[in-house]
Amino acid sequence: MRQAAKAALQEDTLKDDRAGPPAGVVMAHQRFQDPASAAERQRLGAGFAEVRARSLALAAPLSPEDMAVQSMEDASPTKWHLAHTSWFFETFILQDYQPGYRVFHDGYCYLFNSYYEAVGARHARPRRGLLTRPPVSEVLDYRRHVDQAMTQLVETAPEDAWLQMAPLLELGLHHEMQHQELLLTDVLHLLAQSPLDPAYRDSAPERDRTAPPLTWCDYPGGVVTTGHDGAGFAFDCEGPRHETLLQPFALASRLVTNGEWLAFMADGGYRKPGLWLSDGWARCQAEGWQAPLYWLPPGEAAEAGGDSWSAMSLQGRHPVNPEAPVCHVSYYEAEAFARWAGARLPLEAELEIALGDAALMGNLLSRDALRPLPAAGGADAARPSQLIGDVWEWTQSPYAPYPGFRTPEGAVGEYNGKFMCSQFVLRGGSCVTPDAQLRASYRNFFYPHQRWQFTGLRLAKDRQ
């Protein structure tokens, strides 16, 4: 059964374990320039060490109690993230390519398998927070066991084995980077449940700055080519590369700010059904939405500033910064705001074309801010700012296959095409996205009601 799953992965597949039903079905294609070269082996070996160390660094501010709790079904405990990413390397690489390898614990495949039916039965996702054992200390022992074996394998694997396992290793690194982002978003949701509003980590305050006025960047439209170009690592949902017809359009020069969202709220944005899609209004009423997730109204969080709205963040609860991008809003809320503003959400192709060949630089995980920051002034007037980092930008594009996409036969098909339904694409990364995760073609996707990720929006308009 493990061999069948491995074969499926080698052929193409992986999905991110975000929200269940699985919200991040992805596959990977890796084209090495020279996969047999010593430089390529060294690159992946160094990448493995770096990624594995970063996961531990992200978990370091947490107590064992923090790491064991699951705050909702969409989230997973930190302990589970650390174990599951180790299970991936053990199951799909070490057991098949390291002669004489012995699994750390026979029961871990059941506990830490996320969704792979071909591997066997697994612990129910909503019950991950009930796994008080193994303790965190044993999970860390598990990681050391896997890391030692993987390091030795990367250094000593014969060339024929290396050529087979190298794409799986690259895939495993990107898989763990996805879980690093999930770890932080899940921790924020967990800490937000505490009336003490504890901080994940204190950080030095950013210098105050005012977001520049919103202007519009015009694009002529026409037939454009989007999607992954086939060079380097990508997930299958990023391709094939294809042509798309775009009408003339304009994009806002920056992200929507908290101040602008406060104006939407003051104007009754959460009370006017005419602004909302039917499903969105039903969700808004059922869940009592009055503001973005983690916001509290004046008077309910005196320590954060009693006369203003406050928001929970990885630095604890603080007054809402009107200049920073609004965050933790659903697709439904973003769409309602755009309608209120006399605009719309962008198409994903519009954002990809706007980014073009610009450097993928912005407020990502390496910046270490761990929160969205106000846009800087003096940006290139011909290109919108904040296309990378700060918040994932909702688009009006449904997560659907590109022209020419084909779902593979057999087990691979279970994890790909059938999930391209009922979700919307987001672009650009967030303040907790590892830098190496992003490409111009990268497609994130979530269900329209979900708010616990770092999700925000940029406005778009049609041009004649």
Short mmCIF file of N, CA, C and O in Angstrom, two decimals, residues 316-407:
data_model
loop_
_atom_site.label_atom_id
_atom_site.label_comp_id
_atom_site.label_asym_id
_atom_site.label_seq_id
_atom_site.Cartn_x
_atom_site.Cartn_y
_atom_site.Cartn_z
N GLY A 316 -0.14 39.35 20.39
CA GLY A 316 -1.14 39.64 21.39
C GLY A 316 -2.20 40.57 20.83
O GLY A 316 -2.30 40.80 19.63
N ARG A 317 -3.03 41.12 21.73
CA ARG A 317 -4.11 42.01 21.30
C ARG A 317 -3.66 43.47 21.36
O ARG A 317 -3.09 43.93 22.35
N HIS A 318 -3.94 44.20 20.28
CA HIS A 318 -3.54 45.60 20.16
C HIS A 318 -4.65 46.37 19.46
O HIS A 318 -5.47 45.78 18.74
N PRO A 319 -4.66 47.69 19.61
CA PRO A 319 -5.62 48.49 18.84
C PRO A 319 -5.44 48.26 17.34
O PRO A 319 -4.32 48.09 16.86
N VAL A 320 -6.55 48.26 16.64
CA VAL A 320 -6.49 48.11 15.18
C VAL A 320 -5.74 49.29 14.58
O VAL A 320 -6.04 50.46 14.87
N ASN A 321 -4.74 48.99 13.75
CA ASN A 321 -3.97 50.02 13.05
C ASN A 321 -4.71 50.37 11.76
O ASN A 321 -4.78 49.55 10.84
N PRO A 322 -5.28 51.57 11.65
CA PRO A 322 -6.08 51.89 10.45
C PRO A 322 -5.27 51.93 9.17
O PRO A 322 -5.85 51.85 8.07
N GLU A 323 -3.94 52.00 9.27
CA GLU A 323 -3.11 52.10 8.06
C GLU A 323 -2.69 50.73 7.52
O GLU A 323 -2.26 50.64 6.37
N ALA A 324 -2.82 49.69 8.33
CA ALA A 324 -2.38 48.35 7.91
C ALA A 324 -3.45 47.66 7.09
O ALA A 324 -4.64 47.99 7.19
N PRO A 325 -3.07 46.68 6.27
CA PRO A 325 -4.06 45.96 5.48
C PRO A 325 -5.03 45.19 6.37
O PRO A 325 -4.64 44.60 7.37
N VAL A 326 -6.31 45.21 6.00
CA VAL A 326 -7.28 44.41 6.72
C VAL A 326 -6.96 42.94 6.50
O VAL A 326 -6.47 42.55 5.44
N CYS A 327 -7.24 42.14 7.51
CA CYS A 327 -6.81 40.74 7.48
C CYS A 327 -7.86 39.87 8.17
O CYS A 327 -8.67 40.35 8.96
N HIS A 328 -7.83 38.57 7.87
CA HIS A 328 -8.74 37.59 8.45
C HIS A 328 -10.18 37.88 8.07
O HIS A 328 -11.09 37.86 8.91
N VAL A 329 -10.38 38.14 6.77
CA VAL A 329 -11.73 38.28 6.24
C VAL A 329 -11.97 37.17 5.23
O VAL A 329 -11.05 36.71 4.55
N SER A 330 -13.23 36.76 5.14
CA SER A 330 -13.62 35.69 4.22
C SER A 330 -13.80 36.24 2.81
O SER A 330 -13.85 37.47 2.59
N TYR A 331 -13.93 35.33 1.87
CA TYR A 331 -14.28 35.73 0.50
C TYR A 331 -15.60 36.48 0.50
O TYR A 331 -15.74 37.50 -0.20
N TYR A 332 -16.56 36.00 1.27
CA TYR A 332 -17.87 36.65 1.29
C TYR A 332 -17.75 38.10 1.76
O TYR A 332 -18.38 39.01 1.18
N GLU A 333 -16.96 38.34 2.80
CA GLU A 333 -16.77 39.70 3.29
C GLU A 333 -16.03 40.55 2.27
O GLU A 333 -16.37 41.73 2.06
N ALA A 334 -14.99 39.98 1.67
CA ALA A 334 -14.22 40.73 0.68
C ALA A 334 -15.08 41.13 -0.50
O ALA A 334 -15.01 42.26 -1.01
N GLU A 335 -15.93 40.22 -0.95
CA GLU A 335 -16.80 40.50 -2.09
C GLU A 335 -17.82 41.58 -1.74
O GLU A 335 -18.10 42.47 -2.55
N ALA A 336 -18.36 41.52 -0.52
CA ALA A 336 -19.31 42.55 -0.09
C ALA A 336 -18.64 43.92 0.01
O ALA A 336 -19.23 44.93 -0.38
N PHE A 337 -17.41 43.95 0.53
CA PHE A 337 -16.70 45.23 0.61
C PHE A 337 -16.46 45.80 -0.78
O PHE A 337 -16.65 47.01 -1.00
N ALA A 338 -16.02 44.95 -1.71
CA ALA A 338 -15.75 45.44 -3.07
C ALA A 338 -17.02 46.02 -3.69
O ALA A 338 -16.98 47.07 -4.34
N ARG A 339 -18.16 45.38 -3.47
CA ARG A 339 -19.42 45.89 -4.00
C ARG A 339 -19.75 47.25 -3.36
O ARG A 339 -20.19 48.17 -4.04
N TRP A 340 -19.55 47.34 -2.05
CA TRP A 340 -19.78 48.60 -1.34
C TRP A 340 -18.89 49.71 -1.87
O TRP A 340 -19.31 50.88 -1.97
N ALA A 341 -17.66 49.37 -2.23
CA ALA A 341 -16.69 50.36 -2.72
C ALA A 341 -16.87 50.70 -4.19
O ALA A 341 -16.10 51.51 -4.74
N GLY A 342 -17.86 50.10 -4.85
CA GLY A 342 -18.07 50.36 -6.27
C GLY A 342 -17.02 49.71 -7.15
O GLY A 342 -16.72 50.21 -8.24
N ALA A 343 -16.48 48.61 -6.69
CA ALA A 343 -15.42 47.92 -7.42
C ALA A 343 -15.74 46.41 -7.42
O ALA A 343 -16.88 46.00 -7.21
N ARG A 344 -14.73 45.61 -7.63
CA ARG A 344 -14.86 44.15 -7.62
C ARG A 344 -13.55 43.55 -7.15
O ARG A 344 -12.55 44.26 -6.98
N LEU A 345 -13.55 42.25 -6.94
CA LEU A 345 -12.30 41.54 -6.66
C LEU A 345 -11.58 41.24 -7.98
O LEU A 345 -12.22 41.06 -9.02
N PRO A 346 -10.26 41.16 -7.96
CA PRO A 346 -9.53 40.86 -9.20
C PRO A 346 -9.73 39.41 -9.66
O PRO A 346 -10.11 38.54 -8.87
N LEU A 347 -9.46 39.18 -10.91
CA LEU A 347 -9.26 37.83 -11.42
C LEU A 347 -7.83 37.40 -11.08
O LEU A 347 -6.92 38.24 -11.01
N GLU A 348 -7.62 36.11 -10.91
CA GLU A 348 -6.26 35.68 -10.58
C GLU A 348 -5.29 35.99 -11.72
O GLU A 348 -4.13 36.31 -11.46
N ALA A 349 -5.75 35.91 -12.96
CA ALA A 349 -4.87 36.22 -14.09
C ALA A 349 -4.46 37.69 -14.08
O ALA A 349 -3.35 38.04 -14.47
N GLU A 350 -5.36 38.57 -13.63
CA GLU A 350 -5.03 39.99 -13.56
C GLU A 350 -3.89 40.23 -12.56
O GLU A 350 -2.97 41.01 -12.84
N LEU A 351 -3.93 39.56 -11.42
CA LEU A 351 -2.86 39.72 -10.45
C LEU A 351 -1.55 39.13 -10.95
O LEU A 351 -0.47 39.68 -10.71
N GLU A 352 -1.62 38.01 -11.67
CA GLU A 352 -0.39 37.40 -12.18
C GLU A 352 0.25 38.29 -13.24
O GLU A 352 1.48 38.45 -13.27
N ILE A 353 -0.57 38.89 -14.09
CA ILE A 353 -0.04 39.79 -15.12
C ILE A 353 0.53 41.05 -14.48
O ILE A 353 1.58 41.55 -14.89
N ALA A 354 -0.13 41.56 -13.45
CA ALA A 354 0.38 42.76 -12.79
C ALA A 354 1.73 42.51 -12.14
O ALA A 354 2.60 43.37 -12.14
N LEU A 355 1.91 41.32 -11.56
CA LEU A 355 3.19 41.00 -10.94
C LEU A 355 4.28 40.87 -11.99
O LEU A 355 5.41 41.35 -11.81
N GLY A 356 3.97 40.24 -13.11
CA GLY A 356 4.93 40.11 -14.19
C GLY A 356 6.21 39.45 -13.74
O GLY A 356 6.20 38.43 -13.05
N ASP A 357 7.33 40.06 -14.10
CA ASP A 357 8.63 39.50 -13.75
C ASP A 357 9.26 40.22 -12.56
O ASP A 357 10.47 40.16 -12.36
N ALA A 358 8.43 40.90 -11.77
CA ALA A 358 8.96 41.62 -10.61
C ALA A 358 9.55 40.66 -9.60
O ALA A 358 9.14 39.49 -9.51
N ALA A 359 10.50 41.12 -8.83
CA ALA A 359 11.10 40.30 -7.79
C ALA A 359 10.05 39.94 -6.75
O ALA A 359 9.19 40.76 -6.40
N LEU A 360 10.12 38.71 -6.28
CA LEU A 360 9.14 38.24 -5.30
C LEU A 360 9.58 38.67 -3.91
O LEU A 360 10.02 37.88 -3.08
N MET A 361 9.44 39.95 -3.65
CA MET A 361 9.88 40.54 -2.39
C MET A 361 8.70 41.24 -1.72
O MET A 361 7.88 41.88 -2.39
N GLY A 362 8.62 41.10 -0.41
CA GLY A 362 7.55 41.74 0.33
C GLY A 362 7.60 41.30 1.78
O GLY A 362 8.57 40.68 2.24
N ASN A 363 6.53 41.59 2.48
CA ASN A 363 6.44 41.23 3.90
C ASN A 363 6.05 39.76 4.02
O ASN A 363 4.88 39.42 4.25
N LEU A 364 7.04 38.89 3.86
CA LEU A 364 6.88 37.45 3.99
C LEU A 364 7.49 36.98 5.31
O LEU A 364 7.90 37.80 6.13
N LEU A 365 7.56 35.69 5.52
CA LEU A 365 8.01 35.15 6.79
C LEU A 365 9.41 35.61 7.16
O LEU A 365 9.70 35.89 8.33
N SER A 366 10.30 35.74 6.17
CA SER A 366 11.68 36.13 6.46
C SER A 366 11.77 37.54 7.03
O SER A 366 12.72 37.89 7.73
N ARG A 367 10.77 38.39 6.76
CA ARG A 367 10.74 39.76 7.31
C ARG A 367 10.57 39.70 8.83
O ARG A 367 10.98 40.61 9.54
N ASP A 368 9.93 38.64 9.31
CA ASP A 368 9.76 38.39 10.74
C ASP A 368 8.84 39.39 11.42
O ASP A 368 8.86 39.53 12.64
N ALA A 369 8.01 40.08 10.65
CA ALA A 369 7.03 40.99 11.26
C ALA A 369 5.86 40.20 11.84
O ALA A 369 5.29 40.59 12.86
N LEU A 370 5.48 39.13 11.17
CA LEU A 370 4.38 38.24 11.59
C LEU A 370 3.05 38.98 11.67
O LEU A 370 2.13 38.56 12.37
N ARG A 371 2.91 40.05 10.92
CA ARG A 371 1.65 40.77 10.83
C ARG A 371 1.68 41.63 9.56
O ARG A 371 2.77 42.01 9.10
N PRO A 372 0.53 41.95 9.00
CA PRO A 372 0.51 42.83 7.83
C PRO A 372 0.97 44.23 8.19
O PRO A 372 0.68 44.74 9.27
N LEU A 373 1.68 44.85 7.27
CA LEU A 373 2.24 46.19 7.51
C LEU A 373 1.67 47.19 6.51
O LEU A 373 1.33 46.82 5.37
N PRO A 374 1.57 48.47 6.89
CA PRO A 374 1.08 49.48 5.94
C PRO A 374 1.95 49.53 4.70
O PRO A 374 3.16 49.30 4.75
N ALA A 375 1.31 49.85 3.58
CA ALA A 375 2.05 50.01 2.33
C ALA A 375 3.03 51.16 2.45
O ALA A 375 2.76 52.17 3.13
N ALA A 376 4.16 51.02 1.81
CA ALA A 376 5.15 52.10 1.78
C ALA A 376 4.81 53.08 0.67
O ALA A 376 4.26 52.70 -0.37
N GLY A 377 5.12 54.32 0.89
CA GLY A 377 4.92 55.31 -0.15
C GLY A 377 6.04 55.28 -1.17
O GLY A 377 7.04 54.59 -1.00
N GLY A 378 5.87 56.00 -2.25
CA GLY A 378 6.90 56.11 -3.27
C GLY A 378 7.09 54.89 -4.12
O GLY A 378 8.14 54.70 -4.72
N ALA A 379 6.08 54.02 -4.19
CA ALA A 379 6.19 52.81 -5.02
C ALA A 379 6.08 53.17 -6.50
O ALA A 379 5.66 54.27 -6.87
N ASP A 380 6.44 52.23 -7.33
CA ASP A 380 6.33 52.39 -8.77
C ASP A 380 4.87 52.65 -9.14
O ASP A 380 4.00 51.80 -8.93
N ALA A 381 4.59 53.82 -9.66
CA ALA A 381 3.21 54.18 -9.96
C ALA A 381 2.60 53.31 -11.04
O ALA A 381 1.37 53.22 -11.16
N ALA A 382 3.43 52.66 -11.84
CA ALA A 382 2.92 51.83 -12.93
C ALA A 382 2.57 50.42 -12.46
O ALA A 382 1.95 49.67 -13.21
N ARG A 383 2.99 50.05 -11.25
CA ARG A 383 2.72 48.71 -10.76
C ARG A 383 2.19 48.80 -9.33
O ARG A 383 2.74 49.52 -8.51
N PRO A 384 1.13 48.08 -9.00
CA PRO A 384 0.61 48.13 -7.63
C PRO A 384 1.66 47.66 -6.63
O PRO A 384 2.53 46.84 -6.93
N SER A 385 1.57 48.17 -5.42
CA SER A 385 2.43 47.71 -4.34
C SER A 385 1.76 46.56 -3.61
O SER A 385 0.58 46.25 -3.83
N GLN A 386 2.51 45.90 -2.75
CA GLN A 386 2.00 44.83 -1.89
C GLN A 386 1.44 43.63 -2.67
O GLN A 386 0.59 42.91 -2.16
N LEU A 387 1.93 43.42 -3.88
CA LEU A 387 1.51 42.23 -4.62
C LEU A 387 2.07 40.96 -4.00
O LEU A 387 1.54 39.86 -4.23
N ILE A 388 3.13 41.11 -3.22
CA ILE A 388 3.75 39.98 -2.53
C ILE A 388 3.73 40.26 -1.03
O ILE A 388 4.14 41.31 -0.56
N GLY A 389 3.25 39.30 -0.27
CA GLY A 389 3.31 39.38 1.18
C GLY A 389 2.15 40.12 1.81
O GLY A 389 1.18 40.51 1.15
N ASP A 390 2.23 40.32 3.12
CA ASP A 390 1.23 40.95 3.97
C ASP A 390 0.00 40.06 4.14
O ASP A 390 -0.20 39.48 5.20
N VAL A 391 -0.86 39.97 3.11
CA VAL A 391 -2.04 39.11 3.20
C VAL A 391 -2.26 38.41 1.87
O VAL A 391 -1.94 38.94 0.81
N TRP A 392 -2.80 37.20 1.94
CA TRP A 392 -3.27 36.52 0.74
C TRP A 392 -4.45 37.32 0.18
O TRP A 392 -5.38 37.68 0.92
N GLU A 393 -4.45 37.56 -1.12
CA GLU A 393 -5.48 38.39 -1.75
C GLU A 393 -6.56 37.50 -2.38
O GLU A 393 -6.29 36.71 -3.29
N TRP A 394 -7.78 37.66 -1.88
CA TRP A 394 -8.90 36.95 -2.49
C TRP A 394 -9.08 37.40 -3.94
O TRP A 394 -8.95 38.59 -4.25
N THR A 395 -9.38 36.47 -4.82
CA THR A 395 -9.77 36.79 -6.18
C THR A 395 -11.19 36.28 -6.41
O THR A 395 -11.72 35.48 -5.64
N GLN A 396 -11.80 36.73 -7.49
CA GLN A 396 -13.12 36.22 -7.84
C GLN A 396 -13.04 34.95 -8.68
O GLN A 396 -14.05 34.44 -9.15
N SER A 397 -11.82 34.43 -8.85
CA SER A 397 -11.62 33.24 -9.69
C SER A 397 -11.86 31.97 -8.88
O SER A 397 -11.21 31.76 -7.85
N PRO A 398 -12.76 31.12 -9.33
CA PRO A 398 -12.93 29.84 -8.65
C PRO A 398 -11.71 28.96 -8.85
O PRO A 398 -11.03 29.06 -9.89
N TYR A 399 -11.41 28.14 -7.85
CA TYR A 399 -10.31 27.20 -8.00
C TYR A 399 -10.78 26.10 -8.94
O TYR A 399 -11.58 25.23 -8.58
N ALA A 400 -10.31 26.15 -10.17
CA ALA A 400 -10.74 25.24 -11.22
C ALA A 400 -9.54 24.88 -12.07
O ALA A 400 -8.52 25.58 -12.06
N PRO A 401 -9.63 23.80 -12.86
CA PRO A 401 -8.48 23.41 -13.69
C PRO A 401 -8.26 24.39 -14.83
O PRO A 401 -9.19 24.92 -15.41
N TYR A 402 -6.99 24.63 -15.12
CA TYR A 402 -6.64 25.39 -16.30
C TYR A 402 -6.92 24.56 -17.56
O TYR A 402 -6.96 23.32 -17.50
N PRO A 403 -7.08 25.21 -18.71
CA PRO A 403 -7.27 24.45 -19.95
C PRO A 403 -6.11 23.49 -20.18
O PRO A 403 -4.94 23.85 -20.06
N GLY A 404 -6.44 22.25 -20.48
CA GLY A 404 -5.42 21.23 -20.71
C GLY A 404 -5.04 20.44 -19.47
O GLY A 404 -4.31 19.45 -19.58
N PHE A 405 -5.53 20.84 -18.30
CA PHE A 405 -5.25 20.06 -17.10
C PHE A 405 -5.96 18.72 -17.18
O PHE A 405 -7.12 18.64 -17.58
N ARG A 406 -5.27 17.68 -16.78
CA ARG A 406 -5.86 16.34 -16.78
C ARG A 406 -5.60 15.69 -15.43
O ARG A 406 -4.47 15.68 -14.94
N THR A 407 -6.65 15.15 -14.85
CA THR A 407 -6.50 14.42 -13.60
C THR A 407 -5.88 13.06 -13.90
O THR A 407 -6.38 12.32 -14.74
#
